[in-house]
Structures are given as C-alpha cells and as structure tokens.
mmCIF file of C-alpha atoms in Angstrom:
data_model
loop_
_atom_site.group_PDB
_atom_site.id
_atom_site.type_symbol
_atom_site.label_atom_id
_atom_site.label_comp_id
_atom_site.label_asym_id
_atom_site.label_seq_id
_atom_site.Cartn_x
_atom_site.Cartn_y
_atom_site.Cartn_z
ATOM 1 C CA UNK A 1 -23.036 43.477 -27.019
ATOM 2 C CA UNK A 2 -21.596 45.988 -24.563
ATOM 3 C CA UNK A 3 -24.876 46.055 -22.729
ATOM 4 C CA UNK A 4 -24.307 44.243 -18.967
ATOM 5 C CA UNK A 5 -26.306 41.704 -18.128
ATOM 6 C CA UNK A 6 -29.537 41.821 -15.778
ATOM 7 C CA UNK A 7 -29.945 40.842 -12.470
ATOM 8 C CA UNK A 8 -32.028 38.159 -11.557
ATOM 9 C CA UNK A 9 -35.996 39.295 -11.980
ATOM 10 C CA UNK A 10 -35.180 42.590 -13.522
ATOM 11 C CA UNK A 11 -36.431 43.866 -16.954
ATOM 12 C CA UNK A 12 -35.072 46.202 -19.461
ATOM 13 C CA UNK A 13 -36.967 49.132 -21.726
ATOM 14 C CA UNK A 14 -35.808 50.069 -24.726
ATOM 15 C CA UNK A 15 -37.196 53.777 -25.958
ATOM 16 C CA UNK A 16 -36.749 54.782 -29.370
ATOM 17 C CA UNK A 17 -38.084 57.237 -31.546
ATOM 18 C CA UNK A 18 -39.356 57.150 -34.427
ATOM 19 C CA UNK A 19 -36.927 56.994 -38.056
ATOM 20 C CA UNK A 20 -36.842 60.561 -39.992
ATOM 21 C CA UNK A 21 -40.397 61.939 -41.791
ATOM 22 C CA UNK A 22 -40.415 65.053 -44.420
ATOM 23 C CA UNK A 23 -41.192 67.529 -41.536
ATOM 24 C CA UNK A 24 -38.427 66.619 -39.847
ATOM 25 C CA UNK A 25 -36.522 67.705 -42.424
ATOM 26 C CA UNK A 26 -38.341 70.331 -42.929
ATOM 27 C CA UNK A 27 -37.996 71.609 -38.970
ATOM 28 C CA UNK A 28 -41.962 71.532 -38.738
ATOM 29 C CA UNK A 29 -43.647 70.444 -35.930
ATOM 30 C CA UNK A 30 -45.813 66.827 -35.556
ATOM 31 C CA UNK A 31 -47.826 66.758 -33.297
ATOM 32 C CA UNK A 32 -52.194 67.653 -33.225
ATOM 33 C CA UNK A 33 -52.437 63.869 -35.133
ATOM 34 C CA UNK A 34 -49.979 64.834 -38.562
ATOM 35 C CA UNK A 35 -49.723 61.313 -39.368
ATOM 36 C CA UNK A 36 -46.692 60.982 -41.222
ATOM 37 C CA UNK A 37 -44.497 58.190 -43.613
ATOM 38 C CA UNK A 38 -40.915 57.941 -43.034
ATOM 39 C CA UNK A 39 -38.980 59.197 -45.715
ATOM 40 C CA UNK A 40 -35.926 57.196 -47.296
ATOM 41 C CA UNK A 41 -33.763 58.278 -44.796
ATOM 42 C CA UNK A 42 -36.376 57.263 -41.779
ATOM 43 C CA UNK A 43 -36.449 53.637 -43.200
ATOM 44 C CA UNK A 44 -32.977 53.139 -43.279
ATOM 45 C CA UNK A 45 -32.250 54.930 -39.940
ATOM 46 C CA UNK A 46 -35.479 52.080 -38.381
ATOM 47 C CA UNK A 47 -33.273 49.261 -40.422
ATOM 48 C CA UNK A 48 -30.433 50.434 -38.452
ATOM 49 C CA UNK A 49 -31.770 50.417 -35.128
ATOM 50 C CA UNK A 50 -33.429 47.492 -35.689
ATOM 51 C CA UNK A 51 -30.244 45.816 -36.458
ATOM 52 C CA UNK A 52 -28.573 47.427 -33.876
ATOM 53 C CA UNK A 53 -31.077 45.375 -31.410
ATOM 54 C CA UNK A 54 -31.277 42.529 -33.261
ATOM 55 C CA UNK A 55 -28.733 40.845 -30.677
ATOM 56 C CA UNK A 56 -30.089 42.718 -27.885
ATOM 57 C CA UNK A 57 -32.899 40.669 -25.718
ATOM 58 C CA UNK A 58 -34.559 38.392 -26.740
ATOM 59 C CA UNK A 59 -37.830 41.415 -26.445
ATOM 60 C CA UNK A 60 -40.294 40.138 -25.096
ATOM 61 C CA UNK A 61 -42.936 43.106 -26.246
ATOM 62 C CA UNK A 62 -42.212 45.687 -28.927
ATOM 63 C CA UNK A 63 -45.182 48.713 -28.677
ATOM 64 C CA UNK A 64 -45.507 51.851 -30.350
ATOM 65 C CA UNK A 65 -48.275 54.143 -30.657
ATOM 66 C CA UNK A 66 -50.724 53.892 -34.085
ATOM 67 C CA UNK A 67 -48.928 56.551 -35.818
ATOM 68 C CA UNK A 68 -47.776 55.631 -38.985
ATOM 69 C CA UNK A 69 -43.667 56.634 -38.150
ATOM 70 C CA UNK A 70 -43.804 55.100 -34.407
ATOM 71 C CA UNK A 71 -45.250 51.990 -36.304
ATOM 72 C CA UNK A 72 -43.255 51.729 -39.081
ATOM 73 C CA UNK A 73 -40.056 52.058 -36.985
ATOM 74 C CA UNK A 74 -41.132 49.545 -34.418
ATOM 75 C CA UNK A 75 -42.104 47.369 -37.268
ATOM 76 C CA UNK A 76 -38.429 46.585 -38.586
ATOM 77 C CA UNK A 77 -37.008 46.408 -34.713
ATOM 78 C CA UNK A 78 -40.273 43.533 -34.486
ATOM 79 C CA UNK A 79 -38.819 41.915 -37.408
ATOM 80 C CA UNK A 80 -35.563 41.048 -35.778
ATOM 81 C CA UNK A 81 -37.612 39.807 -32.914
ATOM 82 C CA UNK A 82 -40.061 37.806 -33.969
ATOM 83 C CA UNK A 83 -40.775 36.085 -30.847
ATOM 84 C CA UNK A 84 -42.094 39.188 -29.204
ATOM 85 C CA UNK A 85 -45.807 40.613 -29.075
ATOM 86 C CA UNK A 86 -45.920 43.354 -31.063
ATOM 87 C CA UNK A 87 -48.612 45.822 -29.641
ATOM 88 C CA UNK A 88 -49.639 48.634 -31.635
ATOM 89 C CA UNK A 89 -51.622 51.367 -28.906
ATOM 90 C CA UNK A 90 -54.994 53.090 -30.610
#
C-alpha cells in the first residue's frame, strides 16, 4: 500500500460514498429519505473499493448510515474486514 504509516496513537478515517443507484444515472437527486438499491454498476464499484481496502487497516469500525446504498456499500468493505464492528446509524 502507498498509504504511510501512522504515528504512534493516531487514527485514520476512511470516507466513502456510496456505489452507483438508478438516479444517479439518471442525474436525479436523493435526498428527503429516497431509499435506494445499487444498481449493477454500484455493486461492482462497492466490490472494488472494498478490495481496494482490503489491505488497508486492519478497521477497527466500519459505519454507514441505514440507507440501503450507504449500507450495502459499507457491507462489502465489512466483508474484507471482518474483525471490525460494523455499525449501521438509524
């Protein structure tokens, strides 16, 4: 990895969004609660993240908010990181 390494104490955060939905796509707007699947594309692009960070950490926590894309996406990067608590925020 071409990440450098931490100093003593410190912590790291990861942010990512969420893999592609339909109104994405579709250049429409999510927010007011649409709560929305990832489309084909979205899966794959959460598979790839998630194995981008698979030999990142180890994570100690992986969170994302109850939305079905935020969850879904932080779902696969949880897989490669099984150790971690995986908080899902209501």
């Amino acid at each position: 990895s071409s990440i450098p390494p931490l100093a003593p104490g410190m912590r790291r955060i990861f942010i990512v969004r969420h893999g592609q939905t339909d109104w994405n796509v579709q250049r429409r707007i999510q927010g007011g609660g649409a709560d929305l699947e990832l489309n084909k594309m979205g899966e794959a692009q959460a598979a790839a993240v998630a194995a981008e960070l698979a030999n990142v950490g180890p994570f100690s926590v992986v969170a994302s908010s109850h939305l079905v894309r935020a969850k879904r996406t932080a779902d696969h990067i949880a897989m490669k990181h099984p150790d971690a608590r995986r908080i899902v925020d209501e």
